[in-house]
C-alpha cells in the first residue's frame, strides 16, 4: 500500500482552486459554535461543478448532539446537491479561532463519511488539511482510511 500526499508551506503554493477552497474553509470558521471546547473549525466542500459548500463545527449541551465542521459541510452539500459529486474538502481550525500551526486533521467519523460520499459520487475526493504555514493535500479518502467499510 502506498499513501501519497503533498506538503505546502503557504497557501500561495497551492493550485488556485485548492487555495480558494482552503480560504473558504478558513472563512467558514466564523460560523463555528463551540462554547464547550472553544476549538473552532471550518470546512469547505467543492462539488464537481465547482460549487463550494461550507460548514463549521456546532456543539451542544448534550455533547454527542454536536457535529464536526466536515460533516456539517458534507451533509449540507449532500442535502442541497444530492446529484453532484464532492471532489474536494478543505479543513481549517484552531483553538479560540486562531488557525493552528498543525494542519487540521479530520476525525475518524468524518473520514468514514468522506469515504462514503466518495463512493456515492464516483470521483476521488481530495482532502486539504490547512495549518498556519503547513498545508497537506491527500488525493483520495482511501489514503486517510484504507480498507474502508463500505456496503453500498
Ligand atoms: N472538530 C471538528 O469540527 N473537526 C475535526 O476534524 C476535529 C474536531 C470539532 C468537534 C468539536 O466541536 C471540537 O472540534 C473539539 O473537538
Coordinates of N, CA, C and O and ligand atoms in Angstrom, one line a residue:
X1 N 0.8 -1.2 0.0 CA 0.0 0.0 0.0 C 0.9 1.2 0.0 O 1.8 1.3 0.7
X2 N 0.5 2.2 -0.8 CA 1.2 3.5 -0.9 C 0.3 4.6 -0.5 O -0.9 4.6 -1.0
X3 N 0.7 5.4 0.4 CA -0.1 6.6 0.7 C 0.8 7.8 0.3 O 1.9 8.0 0.7
X4 N 0.2 8.7 -0.6 CA 0.9 9.8 -1.0 C 0.2 11.1 -0.7 O -1.0 11.1 -0.7
X5 N 0.9 12.1 -0.4 CA 0.4 13.4 -0.1 C 1.4 14.5 -0.4 O 2.6 14.2 -0.5
X6 N 0.9 15.7 -0.6 CA 1.8 16.8 -0.9 C 1.8 17.7 0.3 O 0.8 17.8 1.0
X7 N 2.9 18.4 0.6 CA 3.0 19.3 1.7 C 3.4 20.6 1.1 O 4.3 20.7 0.3
X8 N 2.7 21.7 1.6 CA 3.0 23.0 1.2 C 3.3 23.9 2.4 O 2.8 23.6 3.5
X9 N 4.0 25.0 2.2 CA 4.3 25.8 3.3 C 3.6 27.1 3.3 O 3.7 27.9 4.3
X10 N 2.8 27.4 2.3 CA 1.9 28.5 2.3 C 0.8 28.3 1.3 O 0.9 27.5 0.4
X11 N -0.3 29.0 1.6 CA -1.5 28.9 0.7 C -1.2 29.3 -0.7 O -1.7 28.8 -1.7
X12 N -0.2 30.2 -0.9 CA 0.1 30.7 -2.2 C 0.8 29.6 -3.1 O 0.9 29.7 -4.3
X13 N 1.3 28.5 -2.4 CA 1.9 27.4 -3.2 C 0.8 26.5 -3.8 O 1.1 25.6 -4.6
X14 N -0.4 26.6 -3.3 CA -1.4 25.7 -3.7 C -1.9 26.0 -5.1 O -1.9 27.2 -5.5
X15 N -2.4 25.0 -5.9 CA -3.1 25.4 -7.1 C -4.3 26.3 -6.8 O -4.8 26.3 -5.7
X16 N -4.7 27.2 -7.8 CA -5.7 28.2 -7.5 C -7.0 27.7 -6.9 O -7.5 28.3 -5.9
X17 N -7.5 26.6 -7.4 CA -8.8 26.1 -6.9 C -8.6 25.6 -5.4 O -9.5 25.7 -4.6
X18 N -7.5 25.0 -5.1 CA -7.3 24.5 -3.8 C -7.1 25.6 -2.8 O -7.5 25.6 -1.6
X19 N -6.4 26.7 -3.2 CA -6.2 27.9 -2.4 C -7.6 28.5 -2.1 O -7.9 28.9 -1.0
X20 N -8.4 28.6 -3.1 CA -9.8 29.1 -2.9 C -10.5 28.3 -1.9 O -11.2 28.8 -1.0
X21 N -10.4 27.0 -2.0 CA -11.2 26.1 -1.1 C -10.6 26.2 0.3 O -11.4 26.3 1.3
X22 N -9.3 26.3 0.4 CA -8.7 26.5 1.8 C -9.1 27.8 2.4 O -9.4 27.9 3.6
X23 N -9.2 28.9 1.6 CA -9.6 30.1 2.1 C -11.1 30.1 2.5 O -11.5 30.7 3.5
X24 N -11.9 29.3 1.8 CA -13.3 29.2 2.1 C -13.4 28.4 3.5 O -14.3 28.8 4.3
X25 N -12.5 27.5 3.7 CA -12.6 26.7 5.0 C -12.2 27.7 6.1 O -12.8 27.7 7.2
X26 N -11.2 28.5 5.9 CA -10.7 29.4 6.9 C -11.9 30.4 7.2 O -12.2 30.7 8.4
X27 N -12.5 30.9 6.1 CA -13.6 31.8 6.3 C -14.8 31.2 7.0 O -15.5 31.9 7.8
X28 N -15.0 29.9 6.8 CA -16.1 29.2 7.4 C -16.0 29.1 8.9 O -16.9 28.8 9.7
X29 N -14.7 29.2 9.4 CA -14.5 29.1 10.9 C -15.4 30.1 11.6 O -15.8 29.9 12.8
X30 N -15.8 31.2 11.0 CA -16.6 32.2 11.7 C -18.0 31.7 12.0 O -18.7 32.2 12.9
X31 N -18.4 30.6 11.4 CA -19.7 30.0 11.7 C -19.7 29.0 12.8 O -20.8 28.4 13.1
X32 N -18.5 28.7 13.3 CA -18.5 27.7 14.4 C -19.2 28.1 15.6 O -19.3 29.3 16.0
X33 N -19.8 27.2 16.3 CA -20.5 27.4 17.6 C -19.9 26.4 18.5 O -20.3 25.2 18.5
X34 N -18.9 26.8 19.2 CA -18.1 25.9 20.1 C -17.9 26.4 21.5 O -16.7 26.6 21.9
X35 N -19.0 26.6 22.2 CA -18.8 27.2 23.6 C -18.2 26.2 24.6 O -17.7 26.7 25.6
X36 N -18.1 25.0 24.2 CA -17.6 24.0 25.2 C -16.1 23.7 25.0 O -15.3 23.8 25.9
X37 N -15.7 23.5 23.8 CA -14.3 23.2 23.5 C -13.5 24.5 23.1 O -12.3 24.5 23.3
X38 N -14.2 25.5 22.6 CA -13.6 26.7 22.1 C -12.6 26.4 21.0 O -11.7 27.1 20.6
X39 N -12.8 25.2 20.4 CA -11.9 24.8 19.2 C -12.8 25.0 18.0 O -13.8 24.4 17.8
X40 N -12.3 26.0 17.2 CA -13.1 26.5 16.1 C -12.6 25.8 14.8 O -11.4 25.9 14.4
X41 N -13.6 25.2 14.1 CA -13.2 24.5 12.8 C -14.1 24.9 11.7 O -15.3 25.1 11.9
X42 N -13.5 25.1 10.5 CA -14.3 25.4 9.3 C -13.9 24.4 8.3 O -12.8 23.9 8.2
X43 N -14.9 24.2 7.4 CA -14.6 23.2 6.3 C -15.3 23.7 5.0 O -16.4 24.4 5.1
X44 N -14.8 23.4 3.9 CA -15.4 23.7 2.6 C -15.3 22.5 1.7 O -14.2 21.9 1.5
X45 N -16.4 22.2 1.1 CA -16.5 21.1 0.1 C -16.7 21.7 -1.3 O -17.5 22.6 -1.5
X46 N -15.9 21.2 -2.2 CA -16.1 21.6 -3.6 C -16.8 20.4 -4.4 O -16.5 19.3 -4.3
X47 N -17.9 20.8 -5.1 CA -18.6 19.9 -5.9 C -18.0 19.8 -7.3 O -17.3 20.7 -7.7
X48 N -18.4 18.8 -8.0 CA -17.9 18.6 -9.4 C -18.1 19.7 -10.3 O -17.4 19.9 -11.3
X49 N -19.2 20.5 -10.1 CA -19.4 21.7 -10.9 C -18.8 23.0 -10.4 O -19.0 24.0 -11.0
X50 N -17.9 22.8 -9.4 CA -17.2 24.0 -8.9 C -17.8 24.6 -7.7 O -17.2 25.5 -7.0
X51 N -19.1 24.3 -7.4 CA -19.8 24.9 -6.3 C -19.1 24.6 -5.0 O -18.6 23.5 -4.8
X52 N -19.0 25.6 -4.1 CA -18.4 25.4 -2.8 C -19.5 25.5 -1.7 O -20.3 26.4 -1.7
X53 N -19.5 24.5 -0.8 CA -20.4 24.5 0.3 C -19.6 24.4 1.6 O -18.7 23.6 1.7
X54 N -19.9 25.3 2.5 CA -19.1 25.4 3.7 C -19.9 24.8 5.0 O -21.1 24.7 5.0
X55 N -19.1 24.6 6.0 CA -19.7 24.2 7.3 C -18.7 24.5 8.4 O -17.5 24.8 8.2
X56 N -19.2 24.5 9.6 CA -18.4 24.8 10.8 C -18.9 23.9 11.9 O -20.1 23.5 11.9
X57 N -18.0 23.6 12.9 CA -18.5 22.7 14.0 C -19.5 23.4 14.8 O -19.5 24.6 15.1
X58 N -20.5 22.6 15.3 CA -21.6 23.0 16.0 C -21.7 22.1 17.3 O -21.8 20.9 17.2
X59 N -21.6 22.8 18.4 CA -21.6 22.0 19.7 C -23.0 22.2 20.4 O -23.8 23.0 20.1
X60 N -23.2 21.3 21.3 CA -24.5 21.2 22.0 C -24.3 20.8 23.5 O -23.4 20.0 23.7
X61 N -25.1 21.3 24.4 CA -25.0 20.9 25.8 C -25.1 19.4 26.0 O -24.5 18.8 26.9
X62 N -25.9 18.8 25.1 CA -26.0 17.3 25.1 C -24.8 16.9 24.2 O -25.0 16.8 22.9
X63 N -23.6 16.7 24.7 CA -22.4 16.6 23.9 C -22.5 15.8 22.6 O -22.0 16.3 21.6
X64 N -23.0 14.6 22.6 CA -23.0 13.9 21.3 C -23.8 14.5 20.2 O -23.7 14.1 19.1
X65 N -24.6 15.4 20.6 CA -25.6 16.0 19.6 C -24.9 17.0 18.7 O -25.4 17.4 17.7
X66 N -23.7 17.4 19.0 CA -23.0 18.4 18.1 C -22.4 17.7 16.9 O -22.5 16.4 16.7
X67 N -21.7 18.4 16.0 CA -21.2 17.9 14.8 C -19.9 18.6 14.4 O -19.9 19.8 14.5
X68 N -19.0 17.8 13.8 CA -17.8 18.4 13.3 C -18.1 19.3 12.1 O -19.1 19.1 11.4
X69 N -17.1 20.2 11.8 CA -17.2 21.1 10.6 C -17.3 20.3 9.3 O -18.1 20.6 8.4
X70 N -16.5 19.2 9.2 CA -16.5 18.5 7.9 C -17.8 17.8 7.6 O -18.3 17.9 6.5
X71 N -18.4 17.2 8.7 CA -19.7 16.6 8.4 C -20.8 17.6 8.2 O -21.7 17.4 7.4
X72 N -20.7 18.7 8.9 CA -21.7 19.8 8.7 C -21.7 20.2 7.2 O -22.7 20.3 6.6
X73 N -20.5 20.4 6.7 CA -20.3 20.8 5.3 C -20.8 19.7 4.3 O -21.5 19.9 3.4
X74 N -20.3 18.4 4.6 CA -20.7 17.4 3.6 C -22.2 17.1 3.7 O -22.8 16.8 2.6
X75 N -22.8 17.1 4.9 CA -24.2 16.8 4.9 C -25.0 17.9 4.3 O -26.0 17.7 3.6
X76 N -24.6 19.1 4.4 CA -25.2 20.2 3.8 C -25.1 20.1 2.3 O -26.1 20.3 1.6
X77 N -23.9 19.8 1.8 CA -23.7 19.6 0.4 C -24.6 18.4 -0.2 O -25.2 18.5 -1.2
X78 N -24.6 17.3 0.6 CA -25.4 16.2 0.2 C -26.8 16.4 0.1 O -27.6 15.9 -0.7
X79 N -27.3 17.3 1.1 CA -28.7 17.6 1.1 C -29.2 18.6 0.0 O -30.2 18.4 -0.6
X80 N -28.3 19.5 -0.2 CA -28.6 20.6 -1.2 C -28.4 20.2 -2.6 O -29.0 20.6 -3.6
X81 N -27.3 19.3 -2.8 CA -26.9 19.0 -4.2 C -26.7 17.4 -4.2 O -25.6 17.0 -4.4
X82 N -27.8 16.7 -4.1 CA -27.6 15.2 -4.0 C -27.0 14.6 -5.2 O -26.5 13.5 -5.1
X83 N -27.1 15.2 -6.4 CA -26.6 14.6 -7.6 C -25.2 15.1 -8.0 O -24.7 14.7 -9.1
X84 N -24.6 15.9 -7.2 CA -23.3 16.4 -7.5 C -22.2 15.7 -6.7 O -22.3 15.7 -5.4
X85 N -21.2 15.1 -7.3 CA -20.1 14.5 -6.6 C -19.3 15.6 -5.8 O -19.1 16.7 -6.3
X86 N -18.8 15.2 -4.6 CA -17.9 16.0 -3.9 C -16.5 15.7 -4.3 O -16.1 14.5 -4.1
X87 N -15.8 16.6 -4.8 CA -14.4 16.3 -5.3 C -13.3 16.8 -4.4 O -12.1 16.3 -4.7
X88 N -13.6 17.6 -3.5 CA -12.5 18.1 -2.6 C -13.1 18.6 -1.3 O -14.2 19.1 -1.3
X89 N -12.4 18.5 -0.2 CA -12.8 19.1 1.1 C -11.6 19.7 1.7 O -10.5 19.1 1.8
X90 N -11.7 20.9 2.2 CA -10.7 21.6 3.0 C -11.1 21.8 4.4 O -12.3 21.9 4.7
X91 N -10.2 21.7 5.3 CA -10.4 21.8 6.8 C -9.4 22.8 7.4 O -8.2 22.7 7.1
X92 N -9.9 23.7 8.2 CA -9.1 24.6 8.9 C -9.6 24.8 10.3 O -10.8 24.8 10.5
X93 N -8.7 25.0 11.3 CA -9.2 25.2 12.6 C -8.1 25.5 13.6 O -7.0 25.5 13.3
X94 N -8.6 25.9 14.8 CA -7.7 26.2 15.9 C -8.4 26.7 17.1 O -9.5 27.2 17.0
X95 N -7.7 26.6 18.2 CA -8.2 27.0 19.5 C -8.5 28.5 19.5 O -7.6 29.3 19.1
X96 N -9.7 28.8 20.0 CA -10.0 30.2 20.1 C -10.2 30.9 18.7 O -10.3 32.2 18.7
X97 N -10.2 30.2 17.7 CA -10.4 30.8 16.3 C -9.1 31.2 15.7 O -9.1 31.7 14.6
X98 N -7.9 30.9 16.3 CA -6.6 31.2 15.7 C -6.1 29.9 15.0 O -6.0 28.9 15.6
X99 N -5.9 30.1 13.7 CA -5.5 29.0 12.8 C -4.3 28.3 13.4 O -3.3 28.9 13.6
X100 N -4.5 27.0 13.7 CA -3.4 26.2 14.3 C -2.2 26.0 13.3 O -2.4 26.0 12.1
X101 N -1.0 25.8 13.9 CA 0.1 25.6 13.0 C 0.0 24.2 12.4 O 0.5 24.0 11.3
X102 N -0.6 23.2 13.2 CA -0.7 21.9 12.6 C -1.9 21.8 11.6 O -2.9 22.4 11.9
X103 N -1.7 21.2 10.5 CA -2.8 21.0 9.6 C -4.0 20.3 10.3 O -3.8 19.4 11.0
X104 N -5.2 20.8 10.0 CA -6.4 20.3 10.6 C -6.7 18.9 10.1 O -7.1 18.8 8.9
X105 N -6.6 17.9 10.9 CA -6.8 16.5 10.5 C -8.2 16.0 10.9 O -8.6 16.1 12.1
X106 N -9.0 15.5 10.0 CA -10.3 15.1 10.3 C -10.4 13.9 11.2 O -9.5 13.0 11.1
X107 N -11.4 13.8 12.0 CA -11.6 12.7 12.9 C -12.0 11.4 12.1 O -12.4 11.5 10.9
X108 N -12.0 10.3 12.8 CA -12.3 9.0 12.1 C -13.7 9.0 11.6 O -14.0 8.5 10.5
X109 N -14.7 9.5 12.3 CA -16.1 9.5 11.9 C -16.2 10.4 10.6 O -16.9 10.0 9.7
X110 N -15.6 11.5 10.5 CA -15.6 12.3 9.3 C -15.0 11.6 8.1 O -15.4 11.7 7.0
X111 N -13.9 10.9 8.4 CA -13.2 10.1 7.3 C -14.2 9.1 6.8 O -14.2 8.8 5.6
X112 N -14.9 8.4 7.7 CA -15.9 7.4 7.2 C -17.0 8.1 6.3 O -17.3 7.5 5.3
X113 N -17.4 9.2 6.7 CA -18.4 9.9 5.9 C -17.8 10.4 4.6 O -18.5 10.2 3.5
X114 N -16.6 10.9 4.6 CA -15.9 11.2 3.3 C -15.9 10.0 2.4 O -16.1 10.1 1.2
X115 N -15.5 8.9 3.0 CA -15.3 7.7 2.2 C -16.6 7.3 1.5 O -16.6 7.0 0.3
X116 N -17.7 7.4 2.2 CA -19.0 7.0 1.6 C -19.4 8.0 0.5 O -19.9 7.6 -0.6
X117 N -19.2 9.3 0.7 CA -19.6 10.3 -0.3 C -18.7 10.1 -1.5 O -19.1 10.4 -2.7
X118 N -17.4 9.7 -1.3 CA -16.5 9.5 -2.4 C -17.1 8.3 -3.3 O -17.1 8.4 -4.5
X119 N -17.5 7.3 -2.6 CA -18.1 6.1 -3.3 C -19.4 6.6 -4.0 O -19.6 6.2 -5.2
X120 N -20.2 7.3 -3.3 CA -21.5 7.7 -3.9 C -21.3 8.6 -5.1 O -21.9 8.4 -6.2
X121 N -20.3 9.5 -5.1 CA -20.1 10.4 -6.2 C -19.3 9.8 -7.3 O -19.4 10.2 -8.5
X122 N -18.6 8.7 -7.0 CA -17.8 8.0 -8.1 C -16.6 8.8 -8.5 O -16.0 8.5 -9.6
X123 N -16.2 9.8 -7.8 CA -15.0 10.5 -8.1 C -14.1 10.6 -6.9 O -14.6 10.7 -5.8
X124 N -12.8 10.7 -7.1 CA -11.9 10.8 -6.0 C -12.1 12.2 -5.3 O -12.3 13.2 -5.9
X125 N -12.2 12.1 -3.9 CA -12.3 13.3 -3.1 C -11.0 13.7 -2.5 O -10.4 12.8 -1.7
X126 N -10.4 14.8 -2.8 CA -9.1 15.2 -2.2 C -9.4 15.9 -0.9 O -10.5 16.4 -0.7
X127 N -8.4 15.8 0.0 CA -8.5 16.4 1.3 C -7.4 17.4 1.5 O -6.2 17.0 1.4
X128 N -7.8 18.6 1.9 CA -6.7 19.6 2.1 C -6.8 20.0 3.6 O -7.8 20.6 4.0
X129 N -5.8 19.7 4.3 CA -5.7 20.0 5.7 C -4.9 21.3 5.9 O -3.7 21.3 5.5
X130 N -5.5 22.3 6.3 CA -4.9 23.6 6.4 C -4.3 23.9 7.8 O -5.0 23.8 8.8
X131 N -3.1 24.2 7.8 CA -2.4 24.7 9.0 C -1.8 26.1 8.7 O -1.6 26.4 7.5
X132 N -1.4 26.8 9.8 CA -0.7 28.1 9.5 C 0.8 27.8 9.2 O 1.6 27.4 10.0
X133 N 1.1 27.9 7.9 CA 2.4 27.6 7.4 C 2.7 26.2 7.1 O 3.8 25.8 6.7
X134 N 1.7 25.3 7.1 CA 1.8 23.9 6.7 C 0.5 23.4 6.2 O -0.5 23.4 7.0
X135 N 0.4 23.0 5.0 CA -0.8 22.5 4.4 C -0.5 21.2 3.7 O 0.5 21.0 3.0
X136 N -1.4 20.2 4.0 CA -1.2 18.8 3.4 C -2.4 18.6 2.4 O -3.5 19.0 2.7
X137 N -2.0 18.0 1.3 CA -3.1 17.6 0.4 C -3.0 16.1 0.1 O -2.0 15.6 -0.3
X138 N -4.1 15.4 0.4 CA -4.2 14.0 0.0 C -5.2 13.9 -1.2 O -6.1 14.6 -1.3
X139 N -4.9 12.9 -2.1 CA -5.7 12.9 -3.3 C -6.9 12.1 -3.2 O -7.8 12.2 -4.1
X140 N -7.1 11.3 -2.2 CA -8.3 10.4 -2.2 C -8.5 10.0 -0.7 O -7.5 9.9 0.1
X141 N -9.7 9.7 -0.4 CA -10.1 9.4 1.0 C -9.4 8.1 1.4 O -9.0 7.9 2.6
X142 N -9.2 7.2 0.5 CA -8.5 5.9 0.7 C -7.2 6.1 1.5 O -6.8 5.2 2.2
X143 N -6.5 7.2 1.2 CA -5.2 7.4 1.8 C -5.3 7.7 3.3 O -4.4 7.6 4.0
X144 N -6.5 8.2 3.7 CA -6.7 8.5 5.1 C -7.5 7.4 5.8 O -7.5 7.4 7.1
X145 N -8.1 6.6 5.1 CA -8.9 5.5 5.7 C -8.9 4.3 4.8 O -9.9 4.0 4.1
X146 N -7.8 3.5 4.8 CA -7.6 2.3 4.0 C -8.5 1.2 4.5 O -9.0 1.2 5.7
X147 N -8.8 0.3 3.7 CA -9.7 -0.9 4.0 C -11.0 -0.4 4.6 O -11.5 -1.0 5.6
X148 N -11.6 0.5 3.9 CA -12.8 1.2 4.4 C -14.0 0.2 4.4 O -14.1 -0.6 3.5
X149 N -14.8 0.3 5.4 CA -16.1 -0.4 5.5 C -17.0 0.3 4.5 O -17.2 1.5 4.5
X150 N -17.6 -0.5 3.6 CA -18.4 0.1 2.6 C -19.4 -1.0 2.1 O -19.0 -2.0 1.6
X151 N -20.7 -0.8 2.3 CA -21.7 -1.8 1.9 C -22.6 -1.2 0.9 O -23.7 -1.7 0.7
X152 N -22.3 -0.1 0.2 CA -23.2 0.4 -0.8 C -22.7 -0.1 -2.2 O -21.6 -0.4 -2.4
Ligands
LIG1 N1 -13.9 19.1 15.3 C1 -14.2 19.3 14.0 O1 -15.1 20.1 13.7 N2 -13.4 18.7 13.1 C2 -12.4 17.9 13.4 O2 -11.8 17.3 12.4 C3 -12.0 17.6 14.7 C4 -12.9 18.2 15.8 C5 -14.6 19.8 16.4 C6 -15.6 19.0 17.2 C7 -15.7 19.8 18.4 O3 -16.7 20.7 18.2 C8 -14.4 20.5 18.6 O4 -13.8 20.4 17.3 C9 -13.4 19.8 19.6 O5 -13.2 18.5 19.4

